mmCIF file of C-alpha atoms in Angstrom:
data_model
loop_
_atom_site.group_PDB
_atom_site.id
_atom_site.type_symbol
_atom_site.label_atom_id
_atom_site.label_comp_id
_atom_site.label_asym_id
_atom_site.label_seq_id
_atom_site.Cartn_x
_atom_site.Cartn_y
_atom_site.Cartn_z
ATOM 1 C CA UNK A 29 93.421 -24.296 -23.293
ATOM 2 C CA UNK A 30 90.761 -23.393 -20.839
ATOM 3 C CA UNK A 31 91.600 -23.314 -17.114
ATOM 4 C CA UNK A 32 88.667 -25.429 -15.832
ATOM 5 C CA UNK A 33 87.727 -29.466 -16.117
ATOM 6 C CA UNK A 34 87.123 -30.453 -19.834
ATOM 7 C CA UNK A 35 86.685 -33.264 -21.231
ATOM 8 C CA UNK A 36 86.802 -34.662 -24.957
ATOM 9 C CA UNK A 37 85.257 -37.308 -26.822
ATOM 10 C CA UNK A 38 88.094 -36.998 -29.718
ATOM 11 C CA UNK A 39 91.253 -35.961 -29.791
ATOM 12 C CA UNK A 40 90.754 -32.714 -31.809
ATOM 13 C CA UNK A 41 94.759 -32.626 -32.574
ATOM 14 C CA UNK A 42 94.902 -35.806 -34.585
ATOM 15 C CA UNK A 43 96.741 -35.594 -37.270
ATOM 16 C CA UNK A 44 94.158 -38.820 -38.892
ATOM 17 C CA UNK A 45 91.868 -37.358 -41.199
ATOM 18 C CA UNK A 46 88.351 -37.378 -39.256
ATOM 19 C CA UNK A 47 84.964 -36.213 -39.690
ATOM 20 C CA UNK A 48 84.409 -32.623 -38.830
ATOM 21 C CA UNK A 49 83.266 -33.182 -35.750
ATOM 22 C CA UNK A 50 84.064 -32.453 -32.231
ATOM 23 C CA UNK A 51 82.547 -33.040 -28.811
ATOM 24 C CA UNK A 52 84.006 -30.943 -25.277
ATOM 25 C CA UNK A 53 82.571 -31.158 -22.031
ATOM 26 C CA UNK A 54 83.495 -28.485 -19.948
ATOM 27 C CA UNK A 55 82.168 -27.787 -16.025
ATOM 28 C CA UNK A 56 83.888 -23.962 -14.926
ATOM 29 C CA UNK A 57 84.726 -23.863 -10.564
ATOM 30 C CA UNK A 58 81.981 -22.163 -9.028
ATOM 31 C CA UNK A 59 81.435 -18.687 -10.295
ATOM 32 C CA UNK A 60 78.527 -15.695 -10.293
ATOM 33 C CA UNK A 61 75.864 -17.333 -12.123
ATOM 34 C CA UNK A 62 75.994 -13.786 -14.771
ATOM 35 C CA UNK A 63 79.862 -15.127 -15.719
ATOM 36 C CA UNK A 64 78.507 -18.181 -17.285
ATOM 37 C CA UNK A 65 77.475 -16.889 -20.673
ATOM 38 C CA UNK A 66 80.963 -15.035 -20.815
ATOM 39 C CA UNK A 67 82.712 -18.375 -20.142
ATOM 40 C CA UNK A 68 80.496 -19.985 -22.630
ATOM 41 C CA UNK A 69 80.979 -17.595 -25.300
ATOM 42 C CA UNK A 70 84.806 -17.967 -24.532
ATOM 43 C CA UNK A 71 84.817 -21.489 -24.403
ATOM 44 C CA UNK A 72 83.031 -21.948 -27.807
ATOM 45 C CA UNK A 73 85.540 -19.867 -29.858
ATOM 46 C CA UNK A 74 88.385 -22.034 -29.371
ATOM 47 C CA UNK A 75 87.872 -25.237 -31.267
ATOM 48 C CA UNK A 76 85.995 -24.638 -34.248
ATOM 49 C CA UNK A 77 88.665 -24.144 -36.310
ATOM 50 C CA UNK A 78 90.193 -27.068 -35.004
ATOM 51 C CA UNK A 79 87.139 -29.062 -36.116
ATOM 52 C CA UNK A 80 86.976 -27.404 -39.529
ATOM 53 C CA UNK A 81 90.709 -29.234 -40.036
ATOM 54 C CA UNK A 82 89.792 -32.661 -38.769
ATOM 55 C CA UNK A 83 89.315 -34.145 -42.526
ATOM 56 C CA UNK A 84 92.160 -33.045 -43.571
ATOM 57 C CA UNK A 85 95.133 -35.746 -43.069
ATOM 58 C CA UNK A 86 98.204 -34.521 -41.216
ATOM 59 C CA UNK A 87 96.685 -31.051 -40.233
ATOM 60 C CA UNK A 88 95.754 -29.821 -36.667
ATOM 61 C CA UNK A 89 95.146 -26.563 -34.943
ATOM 62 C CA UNK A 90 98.143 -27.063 -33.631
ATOM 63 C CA UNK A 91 99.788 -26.579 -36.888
ATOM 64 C CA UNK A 92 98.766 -22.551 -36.833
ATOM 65 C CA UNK A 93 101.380 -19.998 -37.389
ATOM 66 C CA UNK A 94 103.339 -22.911 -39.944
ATOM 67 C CA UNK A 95 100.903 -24.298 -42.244
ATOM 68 C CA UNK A 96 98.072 -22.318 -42.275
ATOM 69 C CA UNK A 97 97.348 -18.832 -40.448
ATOM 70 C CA UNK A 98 93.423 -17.962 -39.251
ATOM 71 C CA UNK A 99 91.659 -15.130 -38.050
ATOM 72 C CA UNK A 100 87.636 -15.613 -37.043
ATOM 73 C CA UNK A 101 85.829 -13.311 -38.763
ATOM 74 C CA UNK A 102 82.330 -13.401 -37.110
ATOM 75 C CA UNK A 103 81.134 -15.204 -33.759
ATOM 76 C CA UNK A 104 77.710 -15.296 -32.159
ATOM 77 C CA UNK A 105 76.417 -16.762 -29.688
ATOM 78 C CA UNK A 106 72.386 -17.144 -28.736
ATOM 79 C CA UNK A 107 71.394 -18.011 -25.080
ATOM 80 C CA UNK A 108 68.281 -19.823 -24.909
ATOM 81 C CA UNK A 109 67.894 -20.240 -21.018
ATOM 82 C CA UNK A 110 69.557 -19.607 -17.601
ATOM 83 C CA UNK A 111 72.491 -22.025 -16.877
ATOM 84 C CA UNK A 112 75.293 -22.845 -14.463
ATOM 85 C CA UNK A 113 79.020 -23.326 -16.088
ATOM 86 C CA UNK A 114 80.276 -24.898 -12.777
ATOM 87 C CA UNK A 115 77.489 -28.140 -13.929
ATOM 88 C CA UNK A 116 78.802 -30.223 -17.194
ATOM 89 C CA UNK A 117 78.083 -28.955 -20.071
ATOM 90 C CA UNK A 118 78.583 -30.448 -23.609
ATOM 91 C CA UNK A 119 79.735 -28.353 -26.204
ATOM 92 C CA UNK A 120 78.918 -30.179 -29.607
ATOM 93 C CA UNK A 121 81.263 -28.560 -32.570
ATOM 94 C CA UNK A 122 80.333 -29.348 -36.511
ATOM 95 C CA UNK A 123 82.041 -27.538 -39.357
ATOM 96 C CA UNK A 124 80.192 -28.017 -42.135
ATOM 97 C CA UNK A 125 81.936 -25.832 -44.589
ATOM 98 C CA UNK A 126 85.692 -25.793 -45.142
ATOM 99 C CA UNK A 127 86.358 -23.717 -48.737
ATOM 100 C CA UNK A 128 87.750 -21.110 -50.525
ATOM 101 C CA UNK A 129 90.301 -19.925 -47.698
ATOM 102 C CA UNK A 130 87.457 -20.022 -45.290
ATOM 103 C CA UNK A 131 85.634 -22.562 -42.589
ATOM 104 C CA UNK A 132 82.449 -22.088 -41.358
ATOM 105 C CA UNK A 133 81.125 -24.450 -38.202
ATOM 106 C CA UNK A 134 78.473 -24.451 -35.381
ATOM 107 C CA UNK A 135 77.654 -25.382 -32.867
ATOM 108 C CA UNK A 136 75.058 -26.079 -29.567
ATOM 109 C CA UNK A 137 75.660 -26.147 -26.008
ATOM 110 C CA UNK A 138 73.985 -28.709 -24.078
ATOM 111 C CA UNK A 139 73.703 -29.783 -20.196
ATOM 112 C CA UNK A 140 74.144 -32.709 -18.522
ATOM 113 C CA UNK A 141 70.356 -33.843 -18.955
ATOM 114 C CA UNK A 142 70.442 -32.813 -22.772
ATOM 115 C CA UNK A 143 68.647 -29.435 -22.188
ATOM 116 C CA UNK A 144 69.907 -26.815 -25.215
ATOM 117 C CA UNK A 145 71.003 -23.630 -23.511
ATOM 118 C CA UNK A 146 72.814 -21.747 -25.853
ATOM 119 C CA UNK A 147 74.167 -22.303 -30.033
ATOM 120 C CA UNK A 148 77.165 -20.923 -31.638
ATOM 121 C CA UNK A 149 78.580 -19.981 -34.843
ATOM 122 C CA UNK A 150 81.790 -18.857 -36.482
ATOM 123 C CA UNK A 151 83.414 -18.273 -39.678
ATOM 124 C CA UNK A 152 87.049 -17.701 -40.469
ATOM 125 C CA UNK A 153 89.601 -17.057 -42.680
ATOM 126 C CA UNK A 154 91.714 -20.103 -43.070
ATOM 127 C CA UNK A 155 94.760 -19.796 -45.185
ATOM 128 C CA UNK A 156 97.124 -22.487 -46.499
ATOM 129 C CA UNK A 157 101.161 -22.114 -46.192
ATOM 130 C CA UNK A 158 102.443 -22.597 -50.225
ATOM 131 C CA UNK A 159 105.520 -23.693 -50.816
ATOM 132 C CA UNK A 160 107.523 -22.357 -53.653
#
């Protein structure tokens, strides 16, 4: 999903039932050093619905639109310090909360060396196809 080199720990489209738990390095081509928090923000909005799913046995993100719709409700994003997109960066996903039509999940952004530059957070709506 996002045109740069990533990397992932776990295959966040398994269908096994996981922990919710989800681990993406990402490293951008080289780029203004003010587009890296943009490219950050966009890169951690993408996959924390996917982790929310992960215990759940024969469900993936993949699976929107058919079983289940979504729609994020809130996203945020903190920057702690300055950093570079076009270095690895880790991008460690935990959804904590999946209830009630909604998932909830975090998340912190990390460099190479295992500085924290930036967290995340996002809720959604999560709804599940029933069949009549």
């Amino acid at each position: 999903m996002l045109p740069w080199d990533t990397r992932a720990t776990v295959d966040v489209d398994s269908p096994k039932s996981e922990p919710p738990e989800y681990d993406l390095w990402m490293r951008t081509p080289t780029v203004a050093p003010e587009l890296a928090p943009a490219l950050t923000a966009y890169a951690s909005d993408l996959s924390l619905i996917g982790t929310a799913l992960r215990p759940l046995e024969g469900v993936t993100q993949h699976d929107s639109g058919t079983a289940f719709s979504s729609a994020v409700t809130a996203h945020t994003v903190w920057f702690h310090r300055p950093f570079s997109t076009d270095d690895w960066l880790l991008l460690r996903h935990r959804s904590p909360l999946l209830a009630h039509g909604r998932c909830y999940g975090r998340g912190d952004v990390l460099t190479a060396q295992g500085s924290l530059v930036a967290s995340f957070a996002q809720e959604a709506l999560l709804r599940f196809r029933t069949i009549a």
